[in-house]
Short mmCIF file of C-alpha atoms in Angstrom, two decimals:
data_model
loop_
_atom_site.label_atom_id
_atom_site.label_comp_id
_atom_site.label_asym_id
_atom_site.label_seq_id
_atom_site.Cartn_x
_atom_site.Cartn_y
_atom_site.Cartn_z
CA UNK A 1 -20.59 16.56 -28.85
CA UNK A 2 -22.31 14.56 -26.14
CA UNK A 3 -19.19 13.31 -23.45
CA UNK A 4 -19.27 11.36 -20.38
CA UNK A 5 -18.09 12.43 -16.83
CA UNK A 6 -17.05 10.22 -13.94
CA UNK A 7 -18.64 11.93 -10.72
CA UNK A 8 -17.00 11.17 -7.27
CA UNK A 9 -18.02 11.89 -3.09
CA UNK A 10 -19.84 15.18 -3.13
CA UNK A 11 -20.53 15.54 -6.61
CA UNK A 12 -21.83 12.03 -7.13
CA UNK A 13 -24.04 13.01 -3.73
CA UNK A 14 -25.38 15.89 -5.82
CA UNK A 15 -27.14 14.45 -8.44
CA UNK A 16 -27.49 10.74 -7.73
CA UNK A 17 -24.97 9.18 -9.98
CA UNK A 18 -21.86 7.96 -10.64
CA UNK A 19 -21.44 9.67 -13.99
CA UNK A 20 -23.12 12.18 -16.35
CA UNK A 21 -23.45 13.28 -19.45
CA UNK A 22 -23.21 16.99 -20.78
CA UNK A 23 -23.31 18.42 -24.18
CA UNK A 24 -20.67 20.60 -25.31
CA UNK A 25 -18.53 22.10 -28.20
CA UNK A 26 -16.91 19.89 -30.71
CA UNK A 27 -13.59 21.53 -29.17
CA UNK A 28 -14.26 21.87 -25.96
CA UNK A 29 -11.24 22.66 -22.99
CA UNK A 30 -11.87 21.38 -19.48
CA UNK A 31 -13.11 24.86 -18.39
CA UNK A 32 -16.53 24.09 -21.16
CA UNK A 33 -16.96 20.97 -19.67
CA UNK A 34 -16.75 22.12 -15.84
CA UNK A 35 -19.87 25.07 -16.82
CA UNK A 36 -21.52 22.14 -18.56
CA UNK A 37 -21.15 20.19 -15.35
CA UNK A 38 -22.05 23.46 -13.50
CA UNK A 39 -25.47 23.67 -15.41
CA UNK A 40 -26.87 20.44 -13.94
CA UNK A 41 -28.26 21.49 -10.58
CA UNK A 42 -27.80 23.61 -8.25
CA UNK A 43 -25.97 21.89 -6.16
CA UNK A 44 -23.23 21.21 -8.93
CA UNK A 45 -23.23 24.85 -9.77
CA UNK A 46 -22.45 25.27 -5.81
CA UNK A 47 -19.93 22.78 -5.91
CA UNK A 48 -17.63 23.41 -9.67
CA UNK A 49 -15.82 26.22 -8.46
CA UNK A 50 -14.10 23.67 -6.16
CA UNK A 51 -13.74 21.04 -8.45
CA UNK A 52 -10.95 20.35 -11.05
CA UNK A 53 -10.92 18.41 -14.33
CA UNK A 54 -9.10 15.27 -15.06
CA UNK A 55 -8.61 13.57 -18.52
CA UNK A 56 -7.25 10.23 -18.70
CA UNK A 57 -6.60 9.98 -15.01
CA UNK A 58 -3.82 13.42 -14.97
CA UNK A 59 -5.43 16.65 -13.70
CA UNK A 60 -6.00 19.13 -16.80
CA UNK A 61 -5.43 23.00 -17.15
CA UNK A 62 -8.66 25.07 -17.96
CA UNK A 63 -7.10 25.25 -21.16
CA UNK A 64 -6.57 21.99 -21.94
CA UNK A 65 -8.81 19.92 -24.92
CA UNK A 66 -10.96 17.64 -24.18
CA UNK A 67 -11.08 16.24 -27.78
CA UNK A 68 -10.19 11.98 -27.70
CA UNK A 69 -10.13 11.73 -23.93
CA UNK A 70 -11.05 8.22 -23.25
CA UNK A 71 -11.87 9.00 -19.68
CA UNK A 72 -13.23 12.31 -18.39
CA UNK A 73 -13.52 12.64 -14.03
CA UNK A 74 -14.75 15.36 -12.20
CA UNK A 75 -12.53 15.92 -8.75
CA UNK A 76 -14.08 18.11 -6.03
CA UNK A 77 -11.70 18.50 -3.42
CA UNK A 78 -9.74 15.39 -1.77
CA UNK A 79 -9.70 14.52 1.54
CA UNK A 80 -7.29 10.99 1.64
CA UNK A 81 -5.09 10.41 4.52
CA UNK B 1 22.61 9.10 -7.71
CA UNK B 2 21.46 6.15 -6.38
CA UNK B 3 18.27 4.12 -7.75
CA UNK B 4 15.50 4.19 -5.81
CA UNK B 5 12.43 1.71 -5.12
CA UNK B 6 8.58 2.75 -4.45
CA UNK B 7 5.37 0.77 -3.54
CA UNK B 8 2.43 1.89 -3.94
CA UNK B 9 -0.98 0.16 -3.27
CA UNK B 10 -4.62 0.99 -2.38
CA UNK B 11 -6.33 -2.01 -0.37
CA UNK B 12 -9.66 -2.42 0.53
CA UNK B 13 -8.84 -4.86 3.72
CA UNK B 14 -7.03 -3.57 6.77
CA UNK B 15 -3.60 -2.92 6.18
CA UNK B 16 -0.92 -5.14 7.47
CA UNK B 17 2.04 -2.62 8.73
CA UNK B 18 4.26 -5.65 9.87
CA UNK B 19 4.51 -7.16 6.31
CA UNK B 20 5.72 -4.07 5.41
CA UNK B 21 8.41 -3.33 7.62
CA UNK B 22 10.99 -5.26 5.10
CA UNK B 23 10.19 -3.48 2.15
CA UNK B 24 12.77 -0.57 2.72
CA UNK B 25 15.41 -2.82 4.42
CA UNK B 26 18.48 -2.21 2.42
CA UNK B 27 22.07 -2.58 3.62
CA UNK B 28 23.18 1.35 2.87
CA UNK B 29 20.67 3.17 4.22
CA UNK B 30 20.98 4.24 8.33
CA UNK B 31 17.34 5.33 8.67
CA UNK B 32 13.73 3.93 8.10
CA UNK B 33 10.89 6.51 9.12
CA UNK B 34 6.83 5.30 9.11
CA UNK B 35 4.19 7.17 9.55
CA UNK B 36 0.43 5.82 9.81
CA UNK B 37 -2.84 7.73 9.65
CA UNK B 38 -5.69 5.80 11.84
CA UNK B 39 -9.05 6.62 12.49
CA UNK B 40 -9.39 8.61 15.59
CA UNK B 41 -12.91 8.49 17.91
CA UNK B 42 -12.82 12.31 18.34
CA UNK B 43 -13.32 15.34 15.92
CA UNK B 44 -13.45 18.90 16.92
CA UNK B 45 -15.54 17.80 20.07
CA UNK B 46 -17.63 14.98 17.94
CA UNK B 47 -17.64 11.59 18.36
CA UNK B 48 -16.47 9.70 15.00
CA UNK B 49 -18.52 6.09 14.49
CA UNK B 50 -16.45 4.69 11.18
CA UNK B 51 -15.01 6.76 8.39
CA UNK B 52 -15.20 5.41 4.72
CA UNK B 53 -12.95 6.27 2.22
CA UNK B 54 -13.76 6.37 -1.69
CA UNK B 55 -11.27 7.21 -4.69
CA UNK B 56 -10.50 7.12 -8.56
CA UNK B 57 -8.70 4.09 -8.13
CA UNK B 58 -6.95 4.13 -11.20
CA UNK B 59 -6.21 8.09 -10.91
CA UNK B 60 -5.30 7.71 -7.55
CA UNK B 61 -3.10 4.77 -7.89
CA UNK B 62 -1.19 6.80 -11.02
CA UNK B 63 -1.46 10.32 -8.48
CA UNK B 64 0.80 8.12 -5.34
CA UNK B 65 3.21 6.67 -8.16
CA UNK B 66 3.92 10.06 -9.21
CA UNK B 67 3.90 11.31 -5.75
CA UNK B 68 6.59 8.07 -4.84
CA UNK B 69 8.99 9.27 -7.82
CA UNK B 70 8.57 12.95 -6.80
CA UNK B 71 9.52 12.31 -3.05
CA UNK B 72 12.14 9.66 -3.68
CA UNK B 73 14.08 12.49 -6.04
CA UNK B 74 13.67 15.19 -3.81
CA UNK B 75 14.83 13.59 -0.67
CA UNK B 76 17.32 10.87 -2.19
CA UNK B 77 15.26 8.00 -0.54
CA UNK B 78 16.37 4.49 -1.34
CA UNK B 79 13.21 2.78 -0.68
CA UNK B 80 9.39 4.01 -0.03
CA UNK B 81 6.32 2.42 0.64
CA UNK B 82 2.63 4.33 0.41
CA UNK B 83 -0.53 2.16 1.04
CA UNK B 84 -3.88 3.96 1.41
CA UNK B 85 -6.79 1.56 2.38
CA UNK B 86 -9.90 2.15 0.98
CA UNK B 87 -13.93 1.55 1.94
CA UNK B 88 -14.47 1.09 5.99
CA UNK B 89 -11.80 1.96 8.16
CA UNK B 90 -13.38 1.35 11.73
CA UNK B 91 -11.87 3.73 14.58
CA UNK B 92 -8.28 2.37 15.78
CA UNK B 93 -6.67 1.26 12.51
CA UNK B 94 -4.86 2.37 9.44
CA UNK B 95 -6.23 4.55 6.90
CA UNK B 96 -3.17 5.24 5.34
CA UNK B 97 1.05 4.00 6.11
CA UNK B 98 3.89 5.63 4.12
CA UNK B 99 7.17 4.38 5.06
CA UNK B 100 10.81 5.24 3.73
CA UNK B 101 14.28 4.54 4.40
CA UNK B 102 17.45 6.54 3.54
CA UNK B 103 21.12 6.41 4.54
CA UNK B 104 20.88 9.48 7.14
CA UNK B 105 17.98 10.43 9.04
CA UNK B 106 16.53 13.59 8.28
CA UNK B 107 15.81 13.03 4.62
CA UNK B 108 13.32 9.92 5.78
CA UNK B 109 11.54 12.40 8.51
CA UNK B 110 11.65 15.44 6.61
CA UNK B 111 9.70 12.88 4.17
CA UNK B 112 7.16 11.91 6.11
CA UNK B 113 5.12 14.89 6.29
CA UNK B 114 5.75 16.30 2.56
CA UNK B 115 4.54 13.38 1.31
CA UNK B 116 1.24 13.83 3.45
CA UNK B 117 1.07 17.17 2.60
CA UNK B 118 0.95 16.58 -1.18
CA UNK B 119 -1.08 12.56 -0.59
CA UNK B 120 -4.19 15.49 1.10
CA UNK B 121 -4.17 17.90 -1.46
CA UNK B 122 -3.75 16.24 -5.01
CA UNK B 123 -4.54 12.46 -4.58
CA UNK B 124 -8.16 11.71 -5.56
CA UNK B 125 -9.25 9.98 -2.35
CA UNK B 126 -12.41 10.86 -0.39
CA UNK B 127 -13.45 10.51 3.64
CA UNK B 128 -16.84 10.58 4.23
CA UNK B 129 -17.55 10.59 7.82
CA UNK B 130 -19.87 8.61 9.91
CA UNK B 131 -20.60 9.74 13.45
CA UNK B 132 -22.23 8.12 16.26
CA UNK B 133 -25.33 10.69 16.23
CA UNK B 134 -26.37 9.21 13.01
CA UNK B 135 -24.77 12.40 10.52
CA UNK B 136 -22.30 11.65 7.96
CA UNK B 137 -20.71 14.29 5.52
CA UNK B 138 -17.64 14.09 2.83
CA UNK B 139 -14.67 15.63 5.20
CA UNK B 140 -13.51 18.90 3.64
CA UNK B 141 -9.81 19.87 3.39
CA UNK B 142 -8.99 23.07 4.99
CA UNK C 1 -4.48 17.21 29.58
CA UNK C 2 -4.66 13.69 28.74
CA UNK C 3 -2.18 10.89 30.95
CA UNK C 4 0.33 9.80 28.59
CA UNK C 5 2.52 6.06 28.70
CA UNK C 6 5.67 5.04 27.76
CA UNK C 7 7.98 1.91 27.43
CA UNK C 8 11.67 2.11 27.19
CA UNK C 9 13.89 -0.55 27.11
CA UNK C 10 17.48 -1.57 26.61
CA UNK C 11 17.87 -5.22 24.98
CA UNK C 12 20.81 -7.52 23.78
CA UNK C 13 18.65 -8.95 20.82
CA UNK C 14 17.55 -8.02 17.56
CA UNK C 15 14.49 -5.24 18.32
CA UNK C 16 10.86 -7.17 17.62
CA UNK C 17 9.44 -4.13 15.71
CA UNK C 18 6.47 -5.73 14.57
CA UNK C 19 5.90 -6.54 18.15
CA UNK C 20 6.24 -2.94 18.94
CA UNK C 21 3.60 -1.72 16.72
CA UNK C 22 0.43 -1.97 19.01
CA UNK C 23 2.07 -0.59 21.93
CA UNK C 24 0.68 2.81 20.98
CA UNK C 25 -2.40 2.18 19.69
CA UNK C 26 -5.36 4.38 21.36
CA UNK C 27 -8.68 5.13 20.00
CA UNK C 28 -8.24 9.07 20.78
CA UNK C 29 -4.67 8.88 18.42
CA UNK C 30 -4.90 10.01 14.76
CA UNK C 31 -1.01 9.51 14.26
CA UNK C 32 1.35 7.42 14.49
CA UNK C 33 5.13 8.12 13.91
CA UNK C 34 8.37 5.66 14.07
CA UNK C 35 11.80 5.78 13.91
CA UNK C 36 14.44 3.39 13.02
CA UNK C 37 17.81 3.63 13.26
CA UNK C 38 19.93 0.48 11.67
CA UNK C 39 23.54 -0.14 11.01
CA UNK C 40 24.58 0.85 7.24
CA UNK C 41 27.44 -0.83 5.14
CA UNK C 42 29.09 2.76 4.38
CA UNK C 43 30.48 5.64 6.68
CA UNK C 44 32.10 8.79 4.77
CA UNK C 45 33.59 6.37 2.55
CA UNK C 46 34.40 3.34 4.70
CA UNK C 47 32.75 0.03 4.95
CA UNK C 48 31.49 -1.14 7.99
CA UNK C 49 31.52 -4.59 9.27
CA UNK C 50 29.66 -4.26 12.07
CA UNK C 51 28.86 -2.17 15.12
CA UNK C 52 28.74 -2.79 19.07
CA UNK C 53 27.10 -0.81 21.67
CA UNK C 54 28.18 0.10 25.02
CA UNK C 55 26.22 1.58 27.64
CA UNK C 56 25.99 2.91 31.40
CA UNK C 57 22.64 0.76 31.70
CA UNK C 58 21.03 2.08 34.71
CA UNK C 59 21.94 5.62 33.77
CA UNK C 60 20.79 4.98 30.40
CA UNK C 61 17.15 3.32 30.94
CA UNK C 62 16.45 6.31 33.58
CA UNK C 63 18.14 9.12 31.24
CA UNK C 64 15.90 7.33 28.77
CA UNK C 65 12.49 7.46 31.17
CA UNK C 66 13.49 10.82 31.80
CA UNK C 67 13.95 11.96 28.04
CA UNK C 68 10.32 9.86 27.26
CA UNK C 69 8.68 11.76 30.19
CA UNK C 70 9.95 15.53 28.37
CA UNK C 71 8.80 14.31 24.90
CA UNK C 72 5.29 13.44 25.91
CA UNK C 73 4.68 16.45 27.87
CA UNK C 74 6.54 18.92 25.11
CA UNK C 75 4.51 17.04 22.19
CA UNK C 76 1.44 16.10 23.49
CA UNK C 77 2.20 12.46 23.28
CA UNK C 78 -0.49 9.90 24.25
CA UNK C 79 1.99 7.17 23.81
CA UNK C 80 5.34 6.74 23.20
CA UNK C 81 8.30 4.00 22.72
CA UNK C 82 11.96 4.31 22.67
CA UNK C 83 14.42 0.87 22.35
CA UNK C 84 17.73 0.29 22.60
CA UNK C 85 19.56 -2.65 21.51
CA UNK C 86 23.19 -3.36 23.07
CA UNK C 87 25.80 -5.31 21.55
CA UNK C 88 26.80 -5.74 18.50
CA UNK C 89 23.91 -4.29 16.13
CA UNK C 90 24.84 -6.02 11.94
CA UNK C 91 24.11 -4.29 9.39
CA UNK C 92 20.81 -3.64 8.33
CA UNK C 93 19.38 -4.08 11.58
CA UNK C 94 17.66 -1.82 14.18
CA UNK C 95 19.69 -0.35 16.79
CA UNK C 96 17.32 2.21 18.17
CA UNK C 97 13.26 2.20 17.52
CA UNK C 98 11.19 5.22 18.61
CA UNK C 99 7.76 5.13 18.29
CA UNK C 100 4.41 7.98 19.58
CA UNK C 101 1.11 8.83 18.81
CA UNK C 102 -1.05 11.32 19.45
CA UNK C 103 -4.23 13.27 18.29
CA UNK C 104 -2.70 14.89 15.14
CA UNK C 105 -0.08 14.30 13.03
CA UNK C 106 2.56 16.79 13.25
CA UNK C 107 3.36 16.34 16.77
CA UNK C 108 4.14 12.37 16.65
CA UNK C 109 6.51 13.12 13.33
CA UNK C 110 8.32 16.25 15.08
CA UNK C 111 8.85 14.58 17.91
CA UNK C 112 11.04 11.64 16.17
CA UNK C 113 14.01 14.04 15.30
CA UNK C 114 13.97 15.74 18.68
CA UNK C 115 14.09 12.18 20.37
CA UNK C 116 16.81 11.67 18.65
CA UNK C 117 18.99 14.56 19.29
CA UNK C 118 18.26 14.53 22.60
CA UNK C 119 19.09 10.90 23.04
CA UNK C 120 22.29 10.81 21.06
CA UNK C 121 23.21 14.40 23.05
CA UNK C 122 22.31 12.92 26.56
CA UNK C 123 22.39 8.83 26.71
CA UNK C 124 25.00 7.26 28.18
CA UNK C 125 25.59 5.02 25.14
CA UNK C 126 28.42 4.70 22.91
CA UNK C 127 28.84 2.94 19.60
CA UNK C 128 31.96 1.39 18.45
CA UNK C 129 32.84 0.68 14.78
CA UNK C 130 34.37 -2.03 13.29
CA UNK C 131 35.10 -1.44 9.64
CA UNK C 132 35.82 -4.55 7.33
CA UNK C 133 39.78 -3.12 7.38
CA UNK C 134 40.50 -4.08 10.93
CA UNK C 135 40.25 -1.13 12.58
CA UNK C 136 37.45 -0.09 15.46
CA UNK C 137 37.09 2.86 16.68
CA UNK C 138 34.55 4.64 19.24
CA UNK C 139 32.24 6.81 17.49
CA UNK C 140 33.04 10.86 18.23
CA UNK C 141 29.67 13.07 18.17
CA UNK C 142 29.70 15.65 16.00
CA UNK D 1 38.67 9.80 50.96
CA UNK D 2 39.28 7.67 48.21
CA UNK D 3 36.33 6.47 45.62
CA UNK D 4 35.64 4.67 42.67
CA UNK D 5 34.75 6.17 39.50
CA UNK D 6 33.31 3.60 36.53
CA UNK D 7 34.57 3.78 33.31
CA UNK D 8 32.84 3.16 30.03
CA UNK D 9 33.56 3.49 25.98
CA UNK D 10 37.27 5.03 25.54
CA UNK D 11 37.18 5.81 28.90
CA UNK D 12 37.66 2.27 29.99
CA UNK D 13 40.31 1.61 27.01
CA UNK D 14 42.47 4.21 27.94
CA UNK D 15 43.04 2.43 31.30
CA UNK D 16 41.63 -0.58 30.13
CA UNK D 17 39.72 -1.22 33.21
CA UNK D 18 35.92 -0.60 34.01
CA UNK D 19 36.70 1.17 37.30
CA UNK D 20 39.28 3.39 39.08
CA UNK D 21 39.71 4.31 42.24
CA UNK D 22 41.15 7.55 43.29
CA UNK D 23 41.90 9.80 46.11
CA UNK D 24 40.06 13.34 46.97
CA UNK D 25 39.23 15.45 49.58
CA UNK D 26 36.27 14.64 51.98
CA UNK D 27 34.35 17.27 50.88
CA UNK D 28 34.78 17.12 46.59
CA UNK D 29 32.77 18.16 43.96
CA UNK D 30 32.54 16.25 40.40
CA UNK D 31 35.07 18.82 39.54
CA UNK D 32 37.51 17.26 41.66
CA UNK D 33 36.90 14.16 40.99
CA UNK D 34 37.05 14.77 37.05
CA UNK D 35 40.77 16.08 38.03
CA UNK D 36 41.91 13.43 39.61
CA UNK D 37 40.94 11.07 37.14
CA UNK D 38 42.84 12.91 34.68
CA UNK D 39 45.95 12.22 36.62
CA UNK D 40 46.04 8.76 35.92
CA UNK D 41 47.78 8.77 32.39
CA UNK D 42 48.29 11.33 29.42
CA UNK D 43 45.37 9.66 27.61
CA UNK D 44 43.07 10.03 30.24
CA UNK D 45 43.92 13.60 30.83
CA UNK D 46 42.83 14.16 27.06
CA UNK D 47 40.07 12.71 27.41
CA UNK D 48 38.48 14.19 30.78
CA UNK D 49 37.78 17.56 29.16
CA UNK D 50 35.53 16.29 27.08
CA UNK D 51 33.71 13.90 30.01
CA UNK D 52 30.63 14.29 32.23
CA UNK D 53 30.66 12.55 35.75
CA UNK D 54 27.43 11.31 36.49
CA UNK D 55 26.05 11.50 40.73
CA UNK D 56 23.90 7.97 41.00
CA UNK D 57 22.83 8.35 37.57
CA UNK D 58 22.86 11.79 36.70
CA UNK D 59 24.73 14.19 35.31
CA UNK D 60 26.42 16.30 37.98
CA UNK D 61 27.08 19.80 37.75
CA UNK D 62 31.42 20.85 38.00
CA UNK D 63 30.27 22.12 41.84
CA UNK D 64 28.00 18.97 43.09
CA UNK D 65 29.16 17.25 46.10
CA UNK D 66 30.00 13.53 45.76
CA UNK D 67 29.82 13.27 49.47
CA UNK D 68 27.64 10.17 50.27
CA UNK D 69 27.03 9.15 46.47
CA UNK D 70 26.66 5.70 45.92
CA UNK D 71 27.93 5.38 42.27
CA UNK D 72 30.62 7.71 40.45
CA UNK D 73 30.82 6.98 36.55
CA UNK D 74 32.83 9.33 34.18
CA UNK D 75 30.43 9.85 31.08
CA UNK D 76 32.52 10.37 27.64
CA UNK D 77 30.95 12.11 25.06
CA UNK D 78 28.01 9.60 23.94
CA UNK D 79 27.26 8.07 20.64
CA UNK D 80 24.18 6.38 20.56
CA UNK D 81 21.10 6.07 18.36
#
């Protein structure tokens, strides 16, 4: 399946966009969908290992299915405050 | 256990720290604690123009209300207040103000920093900085 | 070593906190920390009405200056503010208001708590209770 | 000599006056002074132990002279914050 994937600071930096789409398995967990992210450019790849997954706004477990998330965001590494 | 009370807001205009004072008056409580992160000129020797700050609104916003009901619980706070301003926040003011009241007064300090701790690592907010030699990067957390 | 400032004051009115705020604002701060202490309805188990405060004034305000001078130097405080009201203090108001800021933030929120103990160990100010019963007593220090 | 020593918080109740004067040797030390305060009635001798005198404004060690001091206050045990 074809799924969306909100991009924020660094990662939206990296390839020029504010969200992406990636190809992966009709069952796909977070951790598919973070090497399908990874496979973009370089620069992802440099940057996924830092990054986590969120579905529907909650941060997800490598494990976790991405199968009906409405909203999928990649999160490199915060800096609020 | 008493009930407790949170606010939680992300604002994209300066934030106004004396309209907030009242929001964790309460009659039993013998302690209100603030803390307020501004933007500050210098950085490890550079000189800092403007910062801007970016986020997941919605994920952030639903992050700080589960960060509010987390502290609140573990420090039996009566009232707390978290505001994190978002876009531009020129050198001198308020990037973020979390304030909290409680009857005695170590549970509203001790509060203070946990709640920073936790705001820096898991709430999706971003600084990008600007500085005056023309460079600007995403700030990365130690 | 950066100069630091400080403001202390005594006063017989209710403490203008939103006043207070500015006072230590600095473009070289990233922090900002306050205290406030206010009256609370219940005691270990007893309501109180109200509360007075008593003090040696001139040996308080320098005690104080002297106590402000310590905490900037031991913290690393660019600026600092410590208030006392006098009289009677109602409930849910300020009695005492501390306020610093400095470079980072975990010097302006640890030095709250030791403002504190040092001013409630060394002040010459006394609080008497008046508890909705009748009876008043002068608050004993732990 | 005699002097006069101010009185504040339970201090003052126990006498119920602001100020006492009392009579020491020419050359006394806070210690002395403390002492003869305590003379002046039971509750003030249960009280003293637990008081600092203050020299002009500051706290005064048990062997400070109060030769030449301006102001004598007896400090109780303070309360404020």
């Amino acid at each position: 399946m074809r799924i969306n994937v909100l991009l924020f600071a660094a990662a939206r930096d990296a390839v020029d966009s504010d969200e992406v789409e990636v190809e992966v398995a009709d069952n796909a967990t977070a951790a598919d969908v973070l090497a399908a992210v990874g496979e973009l450019s370089p620069a992802m790849q440099a940057l996924v290992p830092y990054c986590r997954l969120a579905i529907d706004s909650r941060y997800a477990d490598a494990s976790a299915s991405v199968v009906g998330a409405k909203e999928l965001a990649l999160i490199p590494p915060v800096s609020g405050g | 256990m008493q009930s407790a009370t949170w606010l939680v807001q992300l604002v994209d205009e300066p934030i106004n720290m004396a309209g907030l004072l009242s929001q964790i008056d309460n009659p039993d409580v013998g302690a209100h604690a603030w803390f307020i992160g501004v933007t500050r000129r210098r950085t490890a020797g550079e000189i800092t123009q403007t910062l801007f700050y970016d986020a997941h609104r919605s994920m952030a916003q639903a992050e700080l209300e589960r960060l509010a009901s987390a502290a609140s619980s573990r420090f039996g706070l009566r009232h707390l207040v978290i505001v994190h301003r978002l876009g531009e926040v020129p050198i001198g003011q308020a990037s973020v103000v979390v304030g909290c009241s409680s009857p005695h007064r170590a549970a509203a300090i001790d509060a203070l920093p946990w709640i920073m701790d936790e705001l820096k690592k898991n709430v999706p907010i971003w600084k990008r900085e600007h500085f005056v030699d023309g460079k600007t990067e995403w700030v990365h957390p130690k």
